[in-house]
Amino acid sequence: MVGRIIKNISNEYTVLSDNGDILNLKPRGKFRYLEENIKVGDFVEFDLNTITKILERKNTFLRPFISNVDYVLIITSLKRPDINYELLDKFLINVESENVTPIIVITKTDLASSTEICELDQNMAYYRKFYNVFYSDYNGLKEKDSLLKLLDNKISVVSGQTGAGKSHLLNTLKEDLHLKTQEISDALGRGKHTTRHTELIKIENFYIADTPGFSSLDLINIKSKNLKECFPEFVEELNKCKYNECTHTHEPSCIIKQKLQEGTILKSRYENYLKFYLDLKENEKVYKR
């Protein structure tokens, strides 16, 4: 029999079978000795009591610990905690590197001043060229119907910084969900963890997963030479540079640096690319030693 893992707590997995049955199963003992762990989102083979095999994945993530998704909703708050464009770009890169479509959701817009909203709108006008962007506040999600239509018949996951409002967003999408939310810690200046496990939640005709949040993010499984492929504005200019292997860092006749000078490419995006590229190059040197 075949089904999809929709929840994992400790070593017990909830499986939604192809015929619609929901079963609580444990993996066969052999999985203890395999490097690959079972993830929420996995398609698996199972018998009456036991998961016996993980089927091939179309994509997989370490953080969040999930697989086989169509969209990742990257949740970032405008205030408390304040928006961090470097962190946002790291999320986008990790999603792009798995060939999954990211969606940006900016929360807590009601806490910002008119000046901050104006600055956000200017930045998001650039991001909207490449990504779907939605705004949310305490009263709900703007353009909710558009997002629901986008997610229809898909498997998605919400991911983002701790305290950004992931659980609140899911409560907005499904009013009877009642996921636990907490206020930001004034002493620490960041959110408190409210989600303790990963679970696929059914909303209308799609599934979406809430995941534990985190305040920092490393670039994983990405090589410096491939980083430019995770920036859609760079991909648009593919093969227009003088050198085929242009890194867009120091080479002459680089179309990306030209677009930057013209103001076509957002300065913060290029600065983040340069920082990430240099960090990856440095890490690659360390691993070669």
Short mmCIF file of C-alpha atoms in Angstrom, two decimals:
data_model
loop_
_atom_site.label_atom_id
_atom_site.label_comp_id
_atom_site.label_asym_id
_atom_site.label_seq_id
_atom_site.Cartn_x
_atom_site.Cartn_y
_atom_site.Cartn_z
CA MET A 1 0.00 0.00 0.00
CA VAL A 2 1.09 3.58 -0.70
CA GLY A 3 0.42 6.81 1.17
CA ARG A 4 1.83 10.21 2.12
CA ILE A 5 3.31 11.15 5.49
CA ILE A 6 1.24 14.07 6.82
CA LYS A 7 2.53 14.25 10.41
CA ASN A 8 5.47 13.12 12.50
CA ILE A 9 5.78 13.21 16.28
CA SER A 10 8.78 11.40 17.75
CA ASN A 11 8.99 8.07 15.88
CA GLU A 12 5.30 7.80 14.98
CA TYR A 13 4.10 8.82 11.54
CA THR A 14 0.59 9.67 10.40
CA VAL A 15 0.01 8.35 6.87
CA LEU A 16 -2.77 9.38 4.48
CA SER A 17 -3.29 6.36 2.23
CA ASP A 18 -4.28 6.50 -1.44
CA ASN A 19 -7.81 5.40 -0.52
CA GLY A 20 -8.21 8.19 2.07
CA ASP A 21 -7.56 6.20 5.26
CA ILE A 22 -5.44 7.78 8.00
CA LEU A 23 -3.10 5.44 9.87
CA ASN A 24 -0.50 5.90 12.61
CA LEU A 25 2.55 3.82 11.71
CA LYS A 26 6.14 3.28 12.76
CA PRO A 27 9.05 2.66 10.38
CA ARG A 28 10.63 -0.73 9.90
CA GLY A 29 13.75 -1.19 12.01
CA LYS A 30 16.07 -0.91 9.01
CA PHE A 31 15.50 2.85 8.83
CA ARG A 32 17.60 3.26 11.97
CA TYR A 33 20.66 2.36 9.92
CA LEU A 34 19.89 4.44 6.83
CA GLU A 35 21.25 7.96 6.36
CA GLU A 36 17.92 9.17 4.91
CA ASN A 37 15.21 9.89 7.46
CA ILE A 38 11.48 9.80 6.75
CA LYS A 39 10.03 13.28 6.22
CA VAL A 40 6.57 14.77 6.26
CA GLY A 41 5.49 14.91 2.62
CA ASP A 42 7.19 11.62 1.74
CA PHE A 43 5.32 9.03 -0.28
CA VAL A 44 5.89 5.67 1.37
CA GLU A 45 5.01 2.04 0.99
CA PHE A 46 3.58 0.35 4.09
CA ASP A 47 1.89 -2.80 5.31
CA LEU A 48 -0.76 -3.01 8.03
CA ASN A 49 1.55 -1.83 10.80
CA THR A 50 4.84 -0.63 9.35
CA ILE A 51 6.40 1.81 6.88
CA THR A 52 8.59 -0.30 4.61
CA LYS A 53 9.96 2.03 1.91
CA ILE A 54 10.42 5.72 1.05
CA LEU A 55 9.53 6.44 -2.58
CA GLU A 56 11.53 8.81 -4.78
CA ARG A 57 11.24 12.50 -3.88
CA LYS A 58 10.84 15.37 -6.33
CA ASN A 59 12.43 17.76 -3.83
CA THR A 60 13.49 17.78 -0.21
CA PHE A 61 14.36 20.32 2.49
CA LEU A 62 16.39 20.09 5.67
CA ARG A 63 14.92 23.23 7.24
CA PRO A 64 11.96 22.84 7.19
CA PHE A 65 12.22 19.04 7.36
CA ILE A 66 9.77 18.23 4.56
CA SER A 67 9.65 16.89 1.00
CA ASN A 68 7.57 16.83 -2.21
CA VAL A 69 6.18 20.35 -1.97
CA ASP A 70 4.91 22.67 -4.71
CA TYR A 71 5.15 26.03 -2.94
CA VAL A 72 7.01 27.47 0.03
CA LEU A 73 5.31 30.47 1.65
CA ILE A 74 8.15 32.53 3.10
CA ILE A 75 6.69 34.44 6.02
CA THR A 76 8.54 37.55 7.16
CA SER A 77 7.21 40.24 9.47
CA LEU A 78 7.56 43.92 8.73
CA LYS A 79 7.79 44.73 12.46
CA ARG A 80 8.56 42.77 15.66
CA PRO A 81 10.85 41.34 14.44
CA ASP A 82 11.74 43.94 11.83
CA ILE A 83 12.04 42.83 8.22
CA ASN A 84 15.47 41.43 7.35
CA TYR A 85 16.10 41.42 3.60
CA GLU A 86 19.28 39.36 3.91
CA LEU A 87 17.35 36.64 5.70
CA LEU A 88 14.51 36.90 3.18
CA ASP A 89 16.95 36.41 0.31
CA LYS A 90 18.49 33.40 2.06
CA PHE A 91 15.06 31.80 2.31
CA LEU A 92 14.42 32.53 -1.37
CA ILE A 93 17.76 31.05 -2.42
CA ASN A 94 17.21 27.83 -0.50
CA VAL A 95 13.78 27.42 -2.07
CA GLU A 96 15.01 28.29 -5.56
CA SER A 97 17.89 25.81 -5.23
CA GLU A 98 15.32 22.99 -4.88
CA ASN A 99 13.39 24.18 -7.96
CA VAL A 100 10.36 24.99 -5.81
CA THR A 101 8.28 28.14 -6.28
CA PRO A 102 8.51 30.59 -3.36
CA ILE A 103 5.70 32.92 -2.30
CA ILE A 104 6.46 35.92 -0.09
CA VAL A 105 4.04 36.91 2.67
CA ILE A 106 4.79 40.09 4.65
CA THR A 107 3.00 40.07 8.01
CA LYS A 108 2.28 42.66 10.73
CA THR A 109 1.95 45.52 8.26
CA ASP A 110 -0.47 47.20 10.68
CA LEU A 111 2.41 47.79 13.14
CA ALA A 112 4.39 49.92 10.69
CA SER A 113 4.38 53.67 10.07
CA SER A 114 3.33 55.14 6.73
CA THR A 115 7.01 55.79 5.95
CA GLU A 116 7.87 52.14 6.59
CA ILE A 117 4.96 50.98 4.43
CA CYS A 118 6.13 53.25 1.62
CA GLU A 119 9.66 51.81 1.81
CA LEU A 120 8.24 48.27 1.87
CA ASP A 121 6.08 48.98 -1.19
CA GLN A 122 9.11 50.27 -3.09
CA ASN A 123 11.18 47.17 -2.30
CA MET A 124 8.33 44.74 -2.93
CA ALA A 125 7.65 46.35 -6.31
CA TYR A 126 11.00 44.88 -7.31
CA TYR A 127 10.39 41.46 -5.71
CA ARG A 128 6.97 41.27 -7.41
CA LYS A 129 8.74 41.08 -10.78
CA PHE A 130 9.86 37.56 -9.84
CA TYR A 131 7.64 36.34 -6.98
CA ASN A 132 4.05 36.45 -5.79
CA VAL A 133 3.91 38.82 -2.79
CA PHE A 134 1.08 39.14 -0.26
CA TYR A 135 0.56 41.41 2.76
CA SER A 136 -1.06 40.39 6.04
CA ASP A 137 -2.00 42.20 9.25
CA TYR A 138 -3.81 41.39 12.49
CA ASN A 139 -7.19 41.51 10.77
CA GLY A 140 -6.29 39.07 8.01
CA LEU A 141 -4.63 38.44 4.70
CA LYS A 142 -4.87 40.90 1.83
CA GLU A 143 -5.93 39.27 -1.47
CA LYS A 144 -6.79 36.07 0.39
CA ASP A 145 -8.82 34.66 -2.50
CA SER A 146 -5.86 35.08 -4.87
CA LEU A 147 -3.60 33.11 -2.54
CA LEU A 148 -6.18 30.35 -2.03
CA LYS A 149 -6.53 30.03 -5.81
CA LEU A 150 -2.77 29.77 -6.16
CA LEU A 151 -2.53 27.01 -3.54
CA ASP A 152 -5.47 24.99 -4.88
CA ASN A 153 -4.62 21.29 -5.34
CA LYS A 154 -1.03 21.89 -4.20
CA ILE A 155 1.17 20.86 -1.28
CA SER A 156 2.71 23.90 0.39
CA VAL A 157 4.70 24.75 3.47
CA VAL A 158 5.00 27.93 5.50
CA SER A 159 8.49 28.77 6.60
CA GLY A 160 10.11 31.81 8.13
CA GLN A 161 11.71 33.50 11.06
CA THR A 162 10.51 32.75 14.58
CA GLY A 163 7.72 35.13 15.55
CA ALA A 164 6.92 36.19 11.99
CA GLY A 165 3.31 35.01 12.31
CA LYS A 166 3.21 31.68 10.49
CA SER A 167 0.58 30.12 12.76
CA HIS A 168 -1.50 33.31 12.68
CA LEU A 169 -1.47 33.21 8.88
CA LEU A 170 -2.73 29.62 8.85
CA ASN A 171 -5.49 30.57 11.29
CA THR A 172 -6.43 33.29 8.79
CA LEU A 173 -6.61 30.76 5.94
CA LYS A 174 -8.70 28.34 7.99
CA GLU A 175 -10.71 30.09 10.69
CA ASP A 176 -11.50 26.95 12.71
CA LEU A 177 -7.87 25.83 12.88
CA HIS A 178 -7.04 27.57 16.19
CA LEU A 179 -3.28 27.03 16.05
CA LYS A 180 -1.51 28.40 19.12
CA THR A 181 0.15 31.80 18.75
CA GLN A 182 2.19 33.89 21.17
CA GLU A 183 3.32 37.49 21.51
CA ILE A 184 6.85 38.63 20.75
CA SER A 185 9.16 38.65 23.77
CA ASP A 186 9.93 42.28 24.64
CA ALA A 187 13.02 41.23 26.58
CA LEU A 188 14.52 39.17 23.75
CA GLY A 189 13.13 41.16 20.83
CA ARG A 190 12.17 38.03 18.95
CA GLY A 191 9.38 35.52 18.73
CA LYS A 192 8.68 32.52 20.91
CA HIS A 193 8.43 29.10 19.29
CA THR A 194 4.83 27.92 19.05
CA THR A 195 5.14 25.09 16.51
CA ARG A 196 6.88 21.95 17.80
CA HIS A 197 6.48 19.58 14.88
CA THR A 198 5.82 19.53 11.13
CA GLU A 199 2.33 18.58 9.97
CA LEU A 200 0.39 18.83 6.71
CA ILE A 201 -2.95 20.53 7.39
CA LYS A 202 -5.90 20.22 4.99
CA ILE A 203 -7.46 23.54 4.00
CA GLU A 204 -10.20 23.45 1.38
CA ASN A 205 -8.68 21.51 -1.53
CA PHE A 206 -4.98 21.72 -0.60
CA TYR A 207 -2.51 20.77 2.11
CA ILE A 208 -0.17 23.19 3.87
CA ALA A 209 2.39 22.59 6.59
CA ASP A 210 3.27 24.69 9.60
CA THR A 211 6.88 24.26 10.70
CA PRO A 212 9.02 25.24 13.69
CA GLY A 213 10.49 28.70 13.14
CA PHE A 214 14.06 29.82 13.45
CA SER A 215 15.96 33.11 13.59
CA SER A 216 18.98 32.25 11.42
CA LEU A 217 19.50 30.29 8.25
CA ASP A 218 22.56 28.82 6.56
CA LEU A 219 22.90 28.30 2.83
CA ILE A 220 23.03 24.54 2.44
CA ASN A 221 23.76 22.29 -0.51
CA ILE A 222 24.55 25.27 -2.74
CA LYS A 223 27.86 25.76 -4.54
CA SER A 224 29.19 29.25 -5.14
CA LYS A 225 29.23 28.72 -8.92
CA ASN A 226 25.51 27.83 -8.86
CA LEU A 227 24.37 30.69 -6.62
CA LYS A 228 23.57 32.99 -9.58
CA GLU A 229 21.03 30.42 -10.79
CA CYS A 230 18.99 31.12 -7.63
CA PHE A 231 18.54 34.81 -8.53
CA PRO A 232 15.85 35.05 -11.24
CA GLU A 233 16.98 38.54 -12.27
CA PHE A 234 20.42 37.06 -13.04
CA VAL A 235 18.94 34.11 -14.93
CA GLU A 236 17.09 36.59 -17.17
CA GLU A 237 20.47 37.91 -18.32
CA LEU A 238 21.99 34.47 -18.93
CA ASN A 239 24.86 34.41 -21.48
CA LYS A 240 24.90 38.21 -21.87
CA CYS A 241 28.15 38.71 -19.98
CA LYS A 242 31.53 38.78 -21.77
CA TYR A 243 32.64 35.58 -20.03
CA ASN A 244 30.49 32.43 -20.05
CA GLU A 245 31.43 31.60 -16.45
CA CYS A 246 30.98 35.15 -15.17
CA THR A 247 30.45 35.19 -11.40
CA HIS A 248 29.07 38.77 -11.49
CA THR A 249 31.62 39.82 -8.89
CA HIS A 250 34.79 41.25 -10.48
CA GLU A 251 34.70 40.47 -14.21
CA PRO A 252 34.71 43.25 -16.86
CA SER A 253 31.73 43.67 -19.19
CA CYS A 254 29.38 42.05 -16.65
CA ILE A 255 25.75 42.70 -17.56
CA ILE A 256 24.63 42.28 -13.94
CA LYS A 257 26.97 45.01 -12.69
CA GLN A 258 25.84 47.18 -15.58
CA LYS A 259 22.17 46.64 -14.64
CA LEU A 260 23.08 47.46 -11.03
CA GLN A 261 24.60 50.79 -12.07
CA GLU A 262 21.51 51.54 -14.17
CA GLY A 263 19.29 50.83 -11.15
CA THR A 264 17.52 47.92 -12.85
CA ILE A 265 18.77 45.47 -10.21
CA LEU A 266 17.98 46.28 -6.57
CA LYS A 267 21.18 47.25 -4.76
CA SER A 268 20.42 45.20 -1.64
CA ARG A 269 19.80 42.09 -3.75
CA TYR A 270 23.20 42.40 -5.42
CA GLU A 271 24.92 43.15 -2.10
CA ASN A 272 23.34 40.04 -0.58
CA TYR A 273 24.38 37.98 -3.61
CA LEU A 274 27.96 39.20 -3.24
CA LYS A 275 28.01 38.45 0.49
CA PHE A 276 26.54 34.97 0.01
CA TYR A 277 28.95 34.23 -2.85
CA LEU A 278 32.02 35.20 -0.83
CA ASP A 279 30.79 33.22 2.19
CA LEU A 280 30.25 30.13 0.04
CA LYS A 281 33.69 30.50 -1.57
CA GLU A 282 35.30 30.76 1.85
CA ASN A 283 33.46 27.67 3.11
CA GLU A 284 34.53 25.74 0.02
CA LYS A 285 38.18 26.61 0.76
CA VAL A 286 37.78 25.30 4.31
CA TYR A 287 36.31 22.00 3.13
CA LYS A 288 39.16 21.50 0.65
CA ARG A 289 41.81 21.68 3.37
#
